[in-house]
Coordinates of C-alpha atoms in Angstrom, one line a residue:
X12 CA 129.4 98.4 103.7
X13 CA 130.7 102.0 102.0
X14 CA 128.7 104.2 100.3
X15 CA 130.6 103.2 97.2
X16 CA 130.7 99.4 98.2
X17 CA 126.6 99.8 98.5
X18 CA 126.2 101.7 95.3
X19 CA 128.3 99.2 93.8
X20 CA 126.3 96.5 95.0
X21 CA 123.0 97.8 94.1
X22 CA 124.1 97.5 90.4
X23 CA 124.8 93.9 90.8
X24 CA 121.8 93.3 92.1
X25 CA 119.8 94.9 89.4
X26 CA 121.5 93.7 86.7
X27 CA 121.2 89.6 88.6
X28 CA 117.5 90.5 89.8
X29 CA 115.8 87.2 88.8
X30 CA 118.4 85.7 87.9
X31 CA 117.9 81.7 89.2
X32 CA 121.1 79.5 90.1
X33 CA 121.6 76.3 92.5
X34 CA 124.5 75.8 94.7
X35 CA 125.0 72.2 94.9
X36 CA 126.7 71.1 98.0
X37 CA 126.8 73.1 101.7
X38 CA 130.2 72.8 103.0
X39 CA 132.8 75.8 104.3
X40 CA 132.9 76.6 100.4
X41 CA 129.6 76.2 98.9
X42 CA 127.8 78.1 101.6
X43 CA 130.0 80.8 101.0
X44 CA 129.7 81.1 97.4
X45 CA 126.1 80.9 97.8
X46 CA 126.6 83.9 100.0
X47 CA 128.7 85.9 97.5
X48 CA 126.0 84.7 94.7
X49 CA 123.2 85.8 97.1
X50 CA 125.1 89.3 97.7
X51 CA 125.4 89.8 94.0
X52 CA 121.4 89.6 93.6
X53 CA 121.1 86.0 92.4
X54 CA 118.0 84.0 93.8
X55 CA 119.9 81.1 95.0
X56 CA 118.7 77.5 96.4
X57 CA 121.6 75.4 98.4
X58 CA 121.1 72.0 98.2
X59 CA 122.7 70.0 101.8
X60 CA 122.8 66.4 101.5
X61 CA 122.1 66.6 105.3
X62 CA 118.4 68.1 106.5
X63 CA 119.5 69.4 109.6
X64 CA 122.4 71.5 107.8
X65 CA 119.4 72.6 105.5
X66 CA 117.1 73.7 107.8
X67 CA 119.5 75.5 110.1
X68 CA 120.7 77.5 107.1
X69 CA 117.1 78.1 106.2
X70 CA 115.5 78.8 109.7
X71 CA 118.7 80.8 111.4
X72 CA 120.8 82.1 108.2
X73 CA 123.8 79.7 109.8
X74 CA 125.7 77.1 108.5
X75 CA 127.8 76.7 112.1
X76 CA 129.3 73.4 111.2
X77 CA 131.2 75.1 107.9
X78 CA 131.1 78.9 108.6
X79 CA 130.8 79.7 112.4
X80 CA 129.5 83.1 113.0
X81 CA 128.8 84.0 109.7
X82 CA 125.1 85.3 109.1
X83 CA 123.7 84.1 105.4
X84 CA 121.6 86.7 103.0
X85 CA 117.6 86.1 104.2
X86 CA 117.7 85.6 100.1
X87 CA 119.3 82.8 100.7
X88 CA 117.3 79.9 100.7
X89 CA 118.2 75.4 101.1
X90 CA 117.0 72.3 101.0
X91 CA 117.7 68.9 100.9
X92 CA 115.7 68.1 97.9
X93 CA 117.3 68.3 94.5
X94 CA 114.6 68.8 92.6
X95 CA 113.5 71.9 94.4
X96 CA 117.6 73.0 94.6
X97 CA 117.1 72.8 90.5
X98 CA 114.4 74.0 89.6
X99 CA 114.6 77.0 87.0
X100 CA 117.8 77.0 88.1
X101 CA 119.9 78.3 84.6
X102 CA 123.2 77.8 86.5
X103 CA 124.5 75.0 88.6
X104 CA 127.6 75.3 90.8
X105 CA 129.4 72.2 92.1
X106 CA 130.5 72.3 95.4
X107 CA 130.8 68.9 96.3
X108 CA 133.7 66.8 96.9
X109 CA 136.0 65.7 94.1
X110 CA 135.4 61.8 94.3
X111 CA 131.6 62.1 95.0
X112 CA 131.0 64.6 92.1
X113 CA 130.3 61.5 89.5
X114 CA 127.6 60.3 92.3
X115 CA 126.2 64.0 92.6
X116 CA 125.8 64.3 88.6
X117 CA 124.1 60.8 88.2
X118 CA 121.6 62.2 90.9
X119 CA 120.7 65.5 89.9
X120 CA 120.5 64.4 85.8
X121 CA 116.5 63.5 86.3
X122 CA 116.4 67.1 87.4
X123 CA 118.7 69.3 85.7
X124 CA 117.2 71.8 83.0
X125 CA 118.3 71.5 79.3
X126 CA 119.8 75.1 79.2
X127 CA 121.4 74.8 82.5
X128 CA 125.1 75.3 82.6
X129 CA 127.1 73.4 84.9
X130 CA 130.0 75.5 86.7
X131 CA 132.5 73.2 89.0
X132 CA 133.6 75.2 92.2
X133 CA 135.4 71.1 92.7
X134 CA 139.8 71.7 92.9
X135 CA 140.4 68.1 92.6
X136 CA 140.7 65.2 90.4
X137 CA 139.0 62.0 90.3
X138 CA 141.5 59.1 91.6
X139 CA 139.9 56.6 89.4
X140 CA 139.8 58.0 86.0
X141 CA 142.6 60.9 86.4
X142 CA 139.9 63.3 85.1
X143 CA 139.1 67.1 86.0
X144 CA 136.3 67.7 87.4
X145 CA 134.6 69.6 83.9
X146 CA 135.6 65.7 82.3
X147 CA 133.4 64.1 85.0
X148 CA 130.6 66.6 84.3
X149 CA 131.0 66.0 80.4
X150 CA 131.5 62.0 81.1
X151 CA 128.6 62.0 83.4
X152 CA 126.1 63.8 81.5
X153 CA 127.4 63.7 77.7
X154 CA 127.4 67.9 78.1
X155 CA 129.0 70.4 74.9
X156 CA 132.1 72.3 76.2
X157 CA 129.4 75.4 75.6
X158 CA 127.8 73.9 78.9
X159 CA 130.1 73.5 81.5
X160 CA 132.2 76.1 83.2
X161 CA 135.0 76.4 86.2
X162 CA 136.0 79.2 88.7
X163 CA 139.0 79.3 90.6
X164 CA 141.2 81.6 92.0
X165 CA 142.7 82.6 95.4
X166 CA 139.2 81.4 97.7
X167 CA 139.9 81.0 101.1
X168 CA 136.1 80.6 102.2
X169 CA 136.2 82.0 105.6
X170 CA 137.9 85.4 104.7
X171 CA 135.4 85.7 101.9
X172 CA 132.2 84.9 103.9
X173 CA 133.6 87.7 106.3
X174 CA 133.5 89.8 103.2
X175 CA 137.2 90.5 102.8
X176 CA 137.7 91.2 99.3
X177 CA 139.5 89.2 96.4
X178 CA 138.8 87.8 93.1
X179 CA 138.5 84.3 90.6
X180 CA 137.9 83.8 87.3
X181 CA 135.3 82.0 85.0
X182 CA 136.4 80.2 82.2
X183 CA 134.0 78.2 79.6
X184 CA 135.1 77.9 76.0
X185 CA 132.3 80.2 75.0
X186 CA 133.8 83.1 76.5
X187 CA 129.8 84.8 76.5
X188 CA 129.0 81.8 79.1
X189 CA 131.9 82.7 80.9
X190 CA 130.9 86.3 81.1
X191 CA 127.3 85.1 82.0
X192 CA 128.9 83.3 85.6
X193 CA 131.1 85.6 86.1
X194 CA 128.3 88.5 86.3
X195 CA 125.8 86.1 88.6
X196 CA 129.2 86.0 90.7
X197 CA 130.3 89.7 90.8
X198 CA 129.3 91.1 94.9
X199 CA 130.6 94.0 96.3
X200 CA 133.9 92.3 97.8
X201 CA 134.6 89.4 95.2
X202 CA 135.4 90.6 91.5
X203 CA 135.3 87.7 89.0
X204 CA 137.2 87.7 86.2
X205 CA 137.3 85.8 82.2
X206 CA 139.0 83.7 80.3
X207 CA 138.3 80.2 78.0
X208 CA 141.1 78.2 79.3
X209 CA 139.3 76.2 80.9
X210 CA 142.3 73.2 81.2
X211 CA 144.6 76.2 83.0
X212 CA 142.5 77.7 85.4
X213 CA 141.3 74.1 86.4
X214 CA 144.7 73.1 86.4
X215 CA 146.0 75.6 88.7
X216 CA 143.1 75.2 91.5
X217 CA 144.0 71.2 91.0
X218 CA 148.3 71.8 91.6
X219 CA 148.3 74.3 94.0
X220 CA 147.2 71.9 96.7
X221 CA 149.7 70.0 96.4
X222 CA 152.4 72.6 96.8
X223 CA 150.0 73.4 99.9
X224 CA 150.4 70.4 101.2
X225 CA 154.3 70.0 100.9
X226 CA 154.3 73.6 102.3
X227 CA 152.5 72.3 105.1
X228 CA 154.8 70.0 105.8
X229 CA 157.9 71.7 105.8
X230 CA 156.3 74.1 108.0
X231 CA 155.1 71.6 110.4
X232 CA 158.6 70.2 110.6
X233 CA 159.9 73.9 111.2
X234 CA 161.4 75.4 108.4
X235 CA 161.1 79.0 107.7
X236 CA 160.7 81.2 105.0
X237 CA 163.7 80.4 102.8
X238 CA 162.7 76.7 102.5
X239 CA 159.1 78.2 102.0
X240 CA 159.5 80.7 99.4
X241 CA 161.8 78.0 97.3
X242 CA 159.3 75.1 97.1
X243 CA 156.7 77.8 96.1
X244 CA 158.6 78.9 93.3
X245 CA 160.1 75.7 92.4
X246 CA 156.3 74.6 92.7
X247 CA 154.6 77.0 90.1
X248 CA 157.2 76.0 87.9
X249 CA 156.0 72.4 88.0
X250 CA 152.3 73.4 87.9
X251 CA 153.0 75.4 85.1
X252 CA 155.1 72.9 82.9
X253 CA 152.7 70.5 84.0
X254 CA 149.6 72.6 82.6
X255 CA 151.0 73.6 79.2
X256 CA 151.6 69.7 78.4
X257 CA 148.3 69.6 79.5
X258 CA 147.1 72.1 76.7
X259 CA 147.0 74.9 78.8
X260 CA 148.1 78.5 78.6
X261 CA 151.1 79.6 80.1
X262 CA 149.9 83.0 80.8
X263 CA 146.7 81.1 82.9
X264 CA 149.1 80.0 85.7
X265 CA 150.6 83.1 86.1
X266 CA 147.1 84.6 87.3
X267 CA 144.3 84.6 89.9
X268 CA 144.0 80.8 89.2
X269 CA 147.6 79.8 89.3
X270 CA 149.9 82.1 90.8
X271 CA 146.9 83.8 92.9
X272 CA 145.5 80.6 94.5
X273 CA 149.0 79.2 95.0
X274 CA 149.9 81.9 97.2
X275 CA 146.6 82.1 99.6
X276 CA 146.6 78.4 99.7
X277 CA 150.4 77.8 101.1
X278 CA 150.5 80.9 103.5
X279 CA 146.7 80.4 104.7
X280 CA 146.1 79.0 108.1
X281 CA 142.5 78.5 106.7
X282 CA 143.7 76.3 104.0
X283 CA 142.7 72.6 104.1
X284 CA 145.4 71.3 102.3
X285 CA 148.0 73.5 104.5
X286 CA 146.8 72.2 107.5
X287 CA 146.5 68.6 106.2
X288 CA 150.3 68.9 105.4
X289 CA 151.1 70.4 108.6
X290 CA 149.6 68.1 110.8
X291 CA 151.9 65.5 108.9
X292 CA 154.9 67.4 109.3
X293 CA 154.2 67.0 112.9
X294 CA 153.4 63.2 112.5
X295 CA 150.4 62.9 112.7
X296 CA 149.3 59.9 109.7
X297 CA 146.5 60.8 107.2
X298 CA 143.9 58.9 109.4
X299 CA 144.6 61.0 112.2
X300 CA 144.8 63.9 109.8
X301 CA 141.5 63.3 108.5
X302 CA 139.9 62.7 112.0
X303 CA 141.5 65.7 113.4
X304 CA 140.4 67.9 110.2
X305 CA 136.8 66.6 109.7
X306 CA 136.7 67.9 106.5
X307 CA 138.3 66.5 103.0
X308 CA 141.8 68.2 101.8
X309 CA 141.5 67.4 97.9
X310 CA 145.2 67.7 97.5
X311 CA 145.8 64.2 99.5
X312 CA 143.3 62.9 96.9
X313 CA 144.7 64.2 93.7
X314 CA 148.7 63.4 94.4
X315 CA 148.5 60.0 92.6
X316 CA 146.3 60.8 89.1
X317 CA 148.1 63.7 88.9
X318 CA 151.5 61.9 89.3
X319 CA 150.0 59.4 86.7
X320 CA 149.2 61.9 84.5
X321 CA 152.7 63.9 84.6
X322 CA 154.3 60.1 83.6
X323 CA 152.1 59.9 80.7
X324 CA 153.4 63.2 79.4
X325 CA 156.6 62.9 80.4
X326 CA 156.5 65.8 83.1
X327 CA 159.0 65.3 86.3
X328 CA 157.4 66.4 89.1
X329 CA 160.2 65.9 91.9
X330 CA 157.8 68.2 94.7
X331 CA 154.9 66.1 93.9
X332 CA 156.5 62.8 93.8
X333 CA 158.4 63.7 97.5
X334 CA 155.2 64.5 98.8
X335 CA 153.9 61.0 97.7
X336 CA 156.7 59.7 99.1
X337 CA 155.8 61.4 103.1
X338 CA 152.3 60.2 102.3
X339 CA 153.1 56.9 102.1
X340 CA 155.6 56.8 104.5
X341 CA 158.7 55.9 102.3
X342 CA 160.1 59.2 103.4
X343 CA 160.3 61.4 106.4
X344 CA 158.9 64.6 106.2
X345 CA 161.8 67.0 107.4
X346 CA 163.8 65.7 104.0
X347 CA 161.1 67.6 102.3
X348 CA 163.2 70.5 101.2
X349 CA 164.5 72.5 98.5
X350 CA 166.7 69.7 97.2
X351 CA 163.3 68.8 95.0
X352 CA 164.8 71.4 92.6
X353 CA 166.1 68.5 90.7
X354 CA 166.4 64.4 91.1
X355 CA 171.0 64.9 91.0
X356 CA 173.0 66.8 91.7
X357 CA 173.7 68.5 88.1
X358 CA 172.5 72.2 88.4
X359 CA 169.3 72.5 86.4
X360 CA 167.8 75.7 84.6
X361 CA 164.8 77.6 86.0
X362 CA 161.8 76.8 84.1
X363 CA 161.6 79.1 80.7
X364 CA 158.3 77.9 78.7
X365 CA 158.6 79.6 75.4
X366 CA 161.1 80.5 74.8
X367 CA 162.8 77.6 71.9
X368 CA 159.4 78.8 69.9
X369 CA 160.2 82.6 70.3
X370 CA 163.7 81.9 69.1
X371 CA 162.2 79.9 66.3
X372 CA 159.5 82.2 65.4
X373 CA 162.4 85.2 65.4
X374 CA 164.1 83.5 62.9
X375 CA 161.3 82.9 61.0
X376 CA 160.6 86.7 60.9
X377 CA 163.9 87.4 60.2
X378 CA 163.7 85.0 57.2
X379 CA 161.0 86.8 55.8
X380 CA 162.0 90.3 55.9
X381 CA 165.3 88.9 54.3
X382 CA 163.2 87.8 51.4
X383 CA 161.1 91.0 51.2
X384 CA 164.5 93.1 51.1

C-alpha cells in the first residue's frame, strides 16, 4: 500500500471506527466485500451457512474454497450462527444467492435489529415471483424503502480481494442512507459512489448477466470482437429500454451499475455468467455447466422473469429471448449473433430514450416565450 493509499485508508478507518455491520453469506463475493468493509474500518461478522467455511476464515484468515490465496483482515471475524452474525449489527449486506434470499430473510428476522438497514449485494431475480431482490427483502420483512439499500457496479470479486482498484454505487431512496453504506464501504482501492435509483442500479447488475451470458456464448463458439462489441452495444440498449419502462433512470444505466458492470462482466474471464455462457457455446448443457462451475451464475436464473417481465411491458428483448432459446436447446448457439439487432429484416433505429419528450418539451418552451413576446 502507498503512502497516499495508507493515509487514505487511515481516514476511512477513523471515520468507520465502531462502526458494526454483518455480511450475510461467505461465497467468492461476500468474503470479499467483507474484506473491503473490513479494510474500510468496519467491525464486521461473516455469517457461512457451512461451519467449516467459518472457522477456516476465522482460525487462518482464508476462505480457499471462494478466494484462493487471498489473506482476510485479522478484523475480520465469522460464524455460522446468525444471531451472533447480527448482533449490533446497524447494516446487513446480502450476499446470498438470488433464489435462497426469501429463505435467508425468514431466518435472520428473529434476529435482525429494528434500525438495521438491509443492503442486497444479490444481481438476480427471483424466478417465482419476478421480483428484485430489494422486493423480496420488503416482501419478506414488510421493510420502508428508507430501510433497504443495493450496490452494484463493475465487482469482479477476485480482482478486488487482490486489491485492484474500482468502484460501485449505493442507492436507497433516502439518499442520507445511501451515503451511510456507501462510507462503511469506502477502502483504499474501492470508491463507492450515490444515487436513489434504486430500480436502475438494481436493474443493471440484474441485465448485464445476461448479455454475459450470450457473450459467453458467442465466444465459446469463436467469434471475435466484431460479433462481441455488437451484442454489447445492442445489449445495453435492451437493458436500458428495459429499465426505464421499469421506472428507472436513463442516466443510471449509463454508469458504474450499467454500463460499468456490463463491461467487466462480458470481457472478465472471472465472470460467472461469462464462463456459464462459454462453456455452452462449447456444448456443454447447463447440468454439466453447473457441475463444471460449482458455483451459481445468476444470469441462467433470471432469463425467464425477466423475459416475463419485458412481455408485461411490452419491451422486445431479441438478445435475451435467443439466449433462452440456446438454454433450452431450441437453438444452436453459433446462430447467436448480431442478427438480434432486430426480429426482420427491416433496418431498425438505434435506441434514442428521450428524445420524443425533448422534442415535446422544446416546443413547449417555444410556446411560452411566444406568449411572453
Amino acid at each position: 500500500m502507498t503512502t497516499r493509499s495508507a493515509a487514505a485508508g487511515s481516514v476511512h478507518s477513523d471515520r468507520n471506527r465502531g462502526r458494526r455491520v454483518a455480511v450475510i453469506g461467505a461465497g467468492s463475493w461476500g468474503t470479499t466485500f467483507a474484506k473491503v468493509l473490513a479494510d474500510a474500518g468496519c467491525d464486521v461478522t461473516m455469517w457461512a451457512r457451512r461451519p467449516e467455511i467459518a472457522n477456516e476464515i476465522q482460525v487462518a484468515r482464508r476462505n480457499s474454497q471462494y478466494l484462493p490465496g487471498v489473506n482476510l483482515p485479522k478484523t475480520l471475524t465469522a460464524t455460522d450462527d446468525l444471531a451472533t452474525a447480527l448482533q449490533g449489527a446497524r447494516l446487513v449486506f446480502l450476499a446470498v444467492p438470488s433464489q435462497t434470499l426469501r429463505q435467508n430473510l425468514i431466518d435472520l428476522e428473529p434476529y435482525l435489529d429494528r434500525r438495521s438497514v438491509l443492503v442486497s449485494l444479490v444481481k438476480g431475480v427471483e424466478k417465482t415471483t419476478t421480483m428484485r431482490m430489494s422486493e423480496v427483502i420488503a416482501d419478506t420483512l414488510d421493510l420502508g424503502p428508507e430501510r433497504i439499500a443495493v450496490v452494484s457496479g463493475p465487482n469482479i470479486a477476485l480482482e478486488i480481494a487482490k486489491e485492484q482498484p474500482t468502484g460501485a454505487v449505493a442507492s436507497c431512496v433516502d439518499l442520507g442512507v445511501a451515503q451511510e453504506v456507501a462510507m462503511a464501504a469506502n477502502a483504499p482501492y474501492f470508491r463507492t459512489y450515490v444515487n436513489t435509483d434504486v430500480i436502475g442500479t438494481e436493474l443493471g447488475g440484474v441485465l448485464k448477466n445476461l448479455i454475459a451470458l450470450a457473450i459467453g456464448i458467442v465466444d465459446g463458439v469463436g467469434y471475435g470482437e466484431n460479433t462481441k462489441a455488437a451484442i454489447i452495444t445492442r445489449g445495453l440498449a435492451e437493458m436500458t429500454e428495459f429499465s426505464v419502462a421499469s421506472g428507472a433512470d436513463p442516466a443510471t444505466l449509463s454508469g458504474l451499475a450499467g454500463l460499468g458492470d456490463l463491461i467487466a462482466t462480458c470481457q472478465s474471464p472471472l465472470s460467472r455468467n461469462n464462463t456459464a455462457g462459454r462453456l455452452i457455446g462449447q456444448g456443454y448443457t447447463q447440468e454439466e455447466t453447473r457441475e463444471q462451475m460449482q458455483q451459481v451464475a445468476e444470469g441462467i436464473t433470471s432469463v425467464p422473469p425477466v423475459l416475463e417481465l419485458a412481455r408485461e411491458r411490452g419491451i422486445v428483448m431479441p438478445i435475451v429471448e435467443q439466449v433462452q432459446m440456446v438454454l433450452s436447446g431450441k437453438m444452436q448457439p453459433k446462430y447467436l449473433g448480431p442478427h438480434l439487432a432486430t426480429e426482420d429484416d427491416v433496418p431498425q433505429a438505434e435506441l434514442s430514450l428521450g428524445s420524443p419528450q425533448i422534442g415535446r418539451l422544446k416546443r413547449l418552451f417555444d410556446r411560452m416565450k411566444g406568449t411572453r413576446g
